XYZ file of C-alpha atoms in Angstrom:
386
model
C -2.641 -1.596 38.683
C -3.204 -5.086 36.719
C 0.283 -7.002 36.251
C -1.134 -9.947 34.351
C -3.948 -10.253 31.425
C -5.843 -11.683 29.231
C -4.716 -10.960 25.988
C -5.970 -11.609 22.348
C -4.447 -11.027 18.968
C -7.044 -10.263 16.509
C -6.866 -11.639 13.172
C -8.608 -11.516 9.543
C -9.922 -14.738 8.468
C -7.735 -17.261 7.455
C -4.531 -16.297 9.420
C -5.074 -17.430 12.523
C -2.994 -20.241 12.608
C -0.109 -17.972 11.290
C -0.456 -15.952 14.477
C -1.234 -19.124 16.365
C 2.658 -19.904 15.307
C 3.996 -16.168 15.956
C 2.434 -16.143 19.245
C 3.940 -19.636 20.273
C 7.516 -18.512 18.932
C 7.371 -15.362 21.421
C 6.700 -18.503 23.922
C 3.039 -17.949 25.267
C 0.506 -20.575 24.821
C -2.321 -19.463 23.017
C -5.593 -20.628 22.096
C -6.997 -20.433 18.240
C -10.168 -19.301 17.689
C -11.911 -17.575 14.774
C -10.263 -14.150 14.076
C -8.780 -14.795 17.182
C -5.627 -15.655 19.230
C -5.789 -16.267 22.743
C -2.876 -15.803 25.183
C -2.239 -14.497 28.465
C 0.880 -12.333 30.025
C 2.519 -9.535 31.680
C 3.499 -6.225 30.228
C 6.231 -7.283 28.868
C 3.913 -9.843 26.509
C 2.193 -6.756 25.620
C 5.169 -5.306 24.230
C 6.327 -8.364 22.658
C 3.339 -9.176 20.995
C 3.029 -5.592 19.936
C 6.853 -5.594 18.373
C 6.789 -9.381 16.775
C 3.644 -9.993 15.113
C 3.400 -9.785 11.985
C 0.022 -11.147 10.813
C -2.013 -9.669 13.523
C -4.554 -6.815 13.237
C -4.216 -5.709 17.124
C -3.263 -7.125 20.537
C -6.111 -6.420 23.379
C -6.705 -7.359 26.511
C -9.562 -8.796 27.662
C -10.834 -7.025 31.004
C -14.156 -9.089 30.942
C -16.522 -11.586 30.181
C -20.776 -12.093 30.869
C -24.237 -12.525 29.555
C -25.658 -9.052 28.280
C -29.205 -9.997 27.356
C -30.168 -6.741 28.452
C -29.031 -3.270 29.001
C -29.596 -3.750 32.335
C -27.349 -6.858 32.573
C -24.518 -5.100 30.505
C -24.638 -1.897 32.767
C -24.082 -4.414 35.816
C -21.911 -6.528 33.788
C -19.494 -3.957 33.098
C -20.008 -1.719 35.985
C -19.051 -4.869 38.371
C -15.576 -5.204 36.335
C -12.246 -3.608 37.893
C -11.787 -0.925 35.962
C -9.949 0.671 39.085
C -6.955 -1.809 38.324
C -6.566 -0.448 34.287
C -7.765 3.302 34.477
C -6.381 5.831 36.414
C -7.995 9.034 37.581
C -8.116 11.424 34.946
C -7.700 8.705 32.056
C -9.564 9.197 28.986
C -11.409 6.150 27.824
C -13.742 6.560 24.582
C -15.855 3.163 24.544
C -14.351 3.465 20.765
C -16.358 0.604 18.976
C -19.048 -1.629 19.804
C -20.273 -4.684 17.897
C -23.396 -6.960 18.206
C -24.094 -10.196 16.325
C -26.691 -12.638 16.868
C -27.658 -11.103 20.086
C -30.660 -9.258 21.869
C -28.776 -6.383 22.104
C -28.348 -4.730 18.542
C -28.642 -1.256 19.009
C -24.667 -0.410 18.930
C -24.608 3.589 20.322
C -26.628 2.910 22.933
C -24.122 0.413 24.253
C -21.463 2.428 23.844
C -23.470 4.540 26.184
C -24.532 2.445 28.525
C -21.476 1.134 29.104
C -19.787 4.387 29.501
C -22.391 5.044 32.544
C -21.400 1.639 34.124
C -17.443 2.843 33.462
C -17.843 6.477 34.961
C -20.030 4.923 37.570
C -17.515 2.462 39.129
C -14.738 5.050 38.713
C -16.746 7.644 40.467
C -16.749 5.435 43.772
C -13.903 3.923 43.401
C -12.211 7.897 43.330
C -14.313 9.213 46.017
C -15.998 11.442 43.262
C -19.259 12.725 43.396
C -21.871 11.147 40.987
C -23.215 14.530 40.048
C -19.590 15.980 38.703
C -18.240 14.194 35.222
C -15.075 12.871 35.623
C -12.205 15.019 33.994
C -10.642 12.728 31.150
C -6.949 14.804 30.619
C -4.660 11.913 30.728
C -3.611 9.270 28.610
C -6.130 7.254 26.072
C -7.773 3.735 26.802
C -9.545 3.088 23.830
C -12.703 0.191 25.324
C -14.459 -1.893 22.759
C -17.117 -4.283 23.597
C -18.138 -6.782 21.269
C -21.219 -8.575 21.833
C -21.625 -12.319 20.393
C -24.476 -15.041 20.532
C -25.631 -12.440 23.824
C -21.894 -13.221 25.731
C -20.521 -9.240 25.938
C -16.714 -9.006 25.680
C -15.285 -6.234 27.166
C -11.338 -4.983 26.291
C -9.104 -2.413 26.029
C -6.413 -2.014 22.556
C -3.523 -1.880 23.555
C -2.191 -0.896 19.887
C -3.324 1.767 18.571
C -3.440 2.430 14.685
C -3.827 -1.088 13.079
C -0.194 -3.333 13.715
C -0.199 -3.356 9.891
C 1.007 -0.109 9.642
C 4.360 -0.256 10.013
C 5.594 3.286 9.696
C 7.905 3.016 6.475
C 4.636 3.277 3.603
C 5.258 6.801 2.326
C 3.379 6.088 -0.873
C 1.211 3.540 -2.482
C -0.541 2.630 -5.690
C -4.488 1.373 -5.892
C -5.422 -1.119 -3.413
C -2.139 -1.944 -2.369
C -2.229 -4.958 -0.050
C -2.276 -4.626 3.725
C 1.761 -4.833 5.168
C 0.545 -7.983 7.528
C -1.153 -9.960 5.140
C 1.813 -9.288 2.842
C 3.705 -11.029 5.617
C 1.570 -13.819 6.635
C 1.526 -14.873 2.983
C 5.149 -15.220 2.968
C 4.680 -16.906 6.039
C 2.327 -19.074 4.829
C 4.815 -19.781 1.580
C 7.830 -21.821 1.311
C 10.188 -19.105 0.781
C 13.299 -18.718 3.493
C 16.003 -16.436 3.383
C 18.399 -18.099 1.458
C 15.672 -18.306 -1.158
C 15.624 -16.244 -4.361
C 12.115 -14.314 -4.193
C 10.881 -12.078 -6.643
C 7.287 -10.205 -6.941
C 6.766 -9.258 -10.967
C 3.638 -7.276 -9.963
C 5.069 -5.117 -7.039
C 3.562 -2.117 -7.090
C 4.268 0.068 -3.727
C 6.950 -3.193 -2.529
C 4.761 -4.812 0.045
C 5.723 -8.031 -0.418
C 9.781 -7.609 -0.950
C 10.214 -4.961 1.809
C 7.986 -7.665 4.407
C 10.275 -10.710 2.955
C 13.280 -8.574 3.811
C 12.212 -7.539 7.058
C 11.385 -11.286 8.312
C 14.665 -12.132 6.580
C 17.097 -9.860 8.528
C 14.880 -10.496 12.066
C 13.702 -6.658 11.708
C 10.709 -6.560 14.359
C 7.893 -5.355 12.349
C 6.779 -2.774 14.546
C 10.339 -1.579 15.762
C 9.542 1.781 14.053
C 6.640 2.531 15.255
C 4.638 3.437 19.184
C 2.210 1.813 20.443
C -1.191 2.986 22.879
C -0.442 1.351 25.897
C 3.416 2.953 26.121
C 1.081 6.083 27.009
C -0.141 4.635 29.945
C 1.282 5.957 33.155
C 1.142 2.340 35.091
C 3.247 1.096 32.102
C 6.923 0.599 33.412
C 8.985 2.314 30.759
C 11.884 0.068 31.371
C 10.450 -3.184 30.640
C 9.064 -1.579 26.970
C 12.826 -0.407 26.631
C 14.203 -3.888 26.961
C 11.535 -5.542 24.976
C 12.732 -3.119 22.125
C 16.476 -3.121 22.963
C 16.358 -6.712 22.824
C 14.568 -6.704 19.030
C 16.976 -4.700 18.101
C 19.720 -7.485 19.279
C 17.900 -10.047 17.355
C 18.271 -7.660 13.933
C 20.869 -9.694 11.801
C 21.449 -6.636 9.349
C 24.759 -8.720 7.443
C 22.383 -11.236 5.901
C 22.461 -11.795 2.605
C 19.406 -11.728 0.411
C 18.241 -11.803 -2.744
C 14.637 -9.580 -3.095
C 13.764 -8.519 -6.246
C 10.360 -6.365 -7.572
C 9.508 -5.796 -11.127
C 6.342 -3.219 -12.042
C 5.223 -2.484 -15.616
C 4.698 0.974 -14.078
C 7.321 3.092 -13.738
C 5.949 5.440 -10.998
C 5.144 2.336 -9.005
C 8.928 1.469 -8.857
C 9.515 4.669 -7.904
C 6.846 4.756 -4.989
C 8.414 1.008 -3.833
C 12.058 2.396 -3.914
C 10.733 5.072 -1.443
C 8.924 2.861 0.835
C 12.326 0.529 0.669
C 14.345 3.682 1.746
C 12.029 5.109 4.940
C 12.075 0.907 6.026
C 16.090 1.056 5.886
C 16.026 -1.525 2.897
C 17.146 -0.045 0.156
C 20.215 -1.474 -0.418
C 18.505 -4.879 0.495
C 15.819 -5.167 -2.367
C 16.195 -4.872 -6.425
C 13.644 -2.438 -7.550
C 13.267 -2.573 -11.318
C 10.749 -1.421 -14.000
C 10.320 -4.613 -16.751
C 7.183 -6.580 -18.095
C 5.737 -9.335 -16.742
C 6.347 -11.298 -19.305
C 10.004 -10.314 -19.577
C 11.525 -11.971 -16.471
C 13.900 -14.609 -16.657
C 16.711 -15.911 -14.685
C 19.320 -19.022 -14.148
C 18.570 -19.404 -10.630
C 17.115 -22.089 -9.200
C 14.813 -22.707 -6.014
C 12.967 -19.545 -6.287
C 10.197 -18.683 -5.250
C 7.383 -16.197 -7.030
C 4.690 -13.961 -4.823
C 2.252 -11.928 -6.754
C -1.072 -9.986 -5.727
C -1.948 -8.836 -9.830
C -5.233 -6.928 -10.043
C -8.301 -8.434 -9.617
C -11.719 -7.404 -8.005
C -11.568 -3.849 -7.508
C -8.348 -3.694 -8.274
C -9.584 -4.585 -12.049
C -9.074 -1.993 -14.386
C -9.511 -3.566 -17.776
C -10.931 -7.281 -17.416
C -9.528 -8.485 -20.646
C -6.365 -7.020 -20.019
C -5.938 -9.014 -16.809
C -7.366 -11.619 -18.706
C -3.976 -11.476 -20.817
C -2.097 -11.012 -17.858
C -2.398 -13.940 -16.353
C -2.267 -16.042 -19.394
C 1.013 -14.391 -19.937
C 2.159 -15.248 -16.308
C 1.517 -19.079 -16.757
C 3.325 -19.209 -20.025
C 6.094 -17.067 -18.303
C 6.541 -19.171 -15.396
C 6.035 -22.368 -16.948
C 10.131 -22.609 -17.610
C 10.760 -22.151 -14.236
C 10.178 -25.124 -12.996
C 12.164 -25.216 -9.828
C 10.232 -22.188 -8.700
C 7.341 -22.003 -6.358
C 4.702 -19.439 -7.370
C 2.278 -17.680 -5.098
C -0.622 -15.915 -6.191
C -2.976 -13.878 -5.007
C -6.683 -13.167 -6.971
C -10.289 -13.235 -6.612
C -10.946 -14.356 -10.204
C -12.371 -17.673 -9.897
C -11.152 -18.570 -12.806
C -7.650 -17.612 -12.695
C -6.544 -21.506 -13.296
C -7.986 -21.424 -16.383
C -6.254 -18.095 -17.465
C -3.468 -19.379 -16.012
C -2.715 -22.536 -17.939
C -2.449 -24.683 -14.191
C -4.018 -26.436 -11.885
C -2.782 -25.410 -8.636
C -0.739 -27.980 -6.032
C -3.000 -26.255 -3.240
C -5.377 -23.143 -2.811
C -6.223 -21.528 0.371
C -9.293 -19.151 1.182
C -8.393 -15.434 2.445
C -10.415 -12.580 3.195
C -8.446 -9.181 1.448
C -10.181 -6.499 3.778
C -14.108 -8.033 2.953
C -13.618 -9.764 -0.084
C -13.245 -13.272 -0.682
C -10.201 -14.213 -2.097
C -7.720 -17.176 -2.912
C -4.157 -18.240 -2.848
C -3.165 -20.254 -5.765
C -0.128 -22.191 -4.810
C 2.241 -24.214 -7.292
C 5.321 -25.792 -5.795
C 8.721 -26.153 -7.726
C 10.483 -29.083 -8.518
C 12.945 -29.940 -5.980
C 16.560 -29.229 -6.565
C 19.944 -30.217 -4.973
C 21.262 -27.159 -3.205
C 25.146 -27.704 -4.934
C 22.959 -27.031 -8.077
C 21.608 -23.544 -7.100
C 23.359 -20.538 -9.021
C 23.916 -17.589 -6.684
C-alpha cells in the first residue's frame, strides 16, 4: 500500500493562512490556496494533521489529478489511477460527494457513477475478479470525493471522517452556536496568549473559552476523538499510537489561566458548564450568568471575544440593536483590552460607538460575515493585576 501522499487540509474562506501556520508548526511545507492547504507526508502526517489542527474542516489525500471534459475522459481518468495501492479487497468505498464548477461536466450523480465504474473496474483486474460479479464491499470505509473545477477533476479520499470541528466534548448547544474550529482560528487570529485575561460576555454553549483553554494547556484538539483512516487495515496502528501518545506529552495540564464566560441566559451557562466538564475543563474556565452590560474588572491586558447574535441568529433586531450599543459603552473603560467581535450587521460600528483598528472578512457556514477588531492600549506587564 501507498506510504507517502498528497495531502490537503480543507478550509472555509478566510482561514487559510491560519492553517497555512498550523500546518508549518507540525513542520510540513504546505502550499496556500483558496479553501485549501497543500502538504505532503507519510501516515504519520495523517495523524498529525488529524490530532493538531485546529482551523481545518478535513485532511484528504489527493490520489489524482486530470482533465475530465467528458465522461469518457473521467472514466479513463480515474480508472487509470492506483487505486490498488489505497483500497484493499473487500473495502467499501462510497464515491461520497461530487462537485462541479465551471466545468462541462455538471451533472453531479452521474459522476459519482461513472466514477464508481472506473473504481470497481480497475479493482476487478487488479483482484483477478470477474467483471460480471460486484465486488463485495465488507471491510473498512474509504469515503472518495471528486471535485471537478474549471474541467481539472480532483480525485481524493477523507481521511477524517465527521468534520475535524467536532471535537467530541459538545453535549449541548444553544441557536447557531459557532463551529468549535472557527472558534479557534479566531483566537488564533487574535492577540490573546495564555497569560492573557480572556473573557467572552456572550458565551452561550462556551465555544470560545473551552477552545482558548484547550490551545492554552497544548490539549490536541482532536485527542478525544477517532478518525476514518485509523479503520484502515494498511494503517500501522503503532505509528497512530505514538502520534497520540506524544500529544498527550505535549498537554501542559498545570498552566495557569484565566477563562471566563458570562451569558444573560441562565440555561446557556448551564449547557457551557457541561460542555466544559465532558472537555476536562471545568475547573479551568469561570462560567457565570451576568449582563452584558454588567462586567467589569481591574485587570489589565485583556482581551474580549464575542460572536452576539446577528443574521439568523437575530431574534429581536432592536434588541441587538441595544446590545451592541451597550457593549461599546461597556467596553469603552477598558482600555487596555483588545475586543474581538464577531457580526454580520454591517453596521455594527455605528451601534457600536467605534471605528474598528482592523476588520477581516469570514464566511460563518455561507454567510458573509466580519471581524471587528479593536486593540488595547499597551501596558507594562509589572502593571497587570493577577
Amino acid at each position: 500500500m501507498k506510504e507517502h501522499f498528497k495531502l490537503v487540509a480543507t478550509v472555509a474562506a478566510g482561514f487559510e493562512s491560519v492553517v497555512g501556520k498550523e500546518v508549518k508548526s507540525l513542520g510540513f511545507d504546505c502550499q496556500i490556496d483558496n479553501g485549501k492547504v497543500y502538504f505532503e507526508g507519510d501516515i504519520e502526517a495523517i495523524a498529525k494533521t488529524n490530532l493538531w489542527l485546529r482551523a481545518a474542516d478535513r485532511i484528504k489525500i489527493i490520489v489524482g489529478q486530470f482533465p475530465a471534459r467528458t465522461f469518457e475522459e473521467l472514466f479513463q481518468g480515474v480508472n487509470a489511477l492506483d487505486w490498488e495501492n489505497y483500497l484493499p479487497l473487500g473495502a467499501k468505498f462510497p464515491i461520497a460527494k461530487a462537485k462541479c464548477v465551471k466545468s462541462k461536466l455538471h451533472n453531479e450523480p452521474s459522476v459519482q457513477a461513472i466514477t464508481k465504474k472506473a473504481i470497481v473496474k480497475k479493482l476487478q483486474k487488479h483482484y483477478h475478479r470477474p467483471e460480471g460479479v460486484p465486488l463485495q464491499e465488507i471491510g473498512s470505509e474509504f469515503k472518495i470525493e471528486v471535485a471537478i473545477l474549471k474541467d481539472i477533476a480532483t480525485i481524493m479520499i477523507d481521511t477524517s471522517g465527521t468534520s475535524l470541528f467536532k471535537r467530541g466534548y459538545r453535549v449541548g448547544k444553544g441557536g447557531a452556536p459557532i463551529k468549535e474550529n472557527m472558534a479557534a482560528a479566531i483566537l488564533e487570529l487574535s492577540n490573546w496568549y495564555p497569560d492573557k485575561p480572556l473573557v467572552d460576555p456572550t458565551c452561550g454553549s462556551g465555544t470560545f473559552c473551552i477552545e482558548a483553554a484547550l490551545i492554552g494547556m497544548n490539549i490536541a484538539p482532536g485527542f478525544n476523538r477517532s478518525f476514518a483512516f485509523e479503520e484502515w487495515s494498511w494503517v500501522n496502528r503503532d505509528i497512530v499510537e505514538g502520534v497520540r501518545n506524544q500529544a498527550e506529552a505535549c498537554a501542559n495540564y498545570d498552566v495557569k489561566l484565566d477563562i471566563s464566560g458570562f451569558d444573560i441566559d441562565g440555561r446557556m451557562i448551564e449547557i457551557a458548564k457541561k460542555n466544559a466538564e465532558e472537555a476536562g475543563l471545568a475547573d479551568i474556565i469561570t462560567f457565570k450568568q451576568m449582563r452584558l452590560q454588567d462586567f467589569r474588572t481591574a485587570k489589565l491586558n485583556g482581551v474580549i471575544i464575542s460572536n452576539p447574535p446577528y443574521g439568523e441568529r437575530l431574534l429581536d433586531d432592536k434588541a441587538v440593536d441595544i446590545l451592541y450599543n451597550e457593549m461599546g459603552q461597556t467596553f469603552q473603560a477598558l482600555k487596555t483590552w483588545s475586543k474581538f467581535i464577531l457580526t454580520s450587521d454591517e453596521g455594527f460600528e455605528k451601534k457600536y460607538g467605534q471605528q474598528a483598528d482592523k476588520k477581516r472578512k469570514l464566511y460563518n457556514g455561507t454567510m458573509k460575515v466580519e471581524l471587528y477588531q479593536f486593540f488595547g492600549e499597551r501596558v507594562k506587564r509589572s502593571q497587570i493585576v493577577r
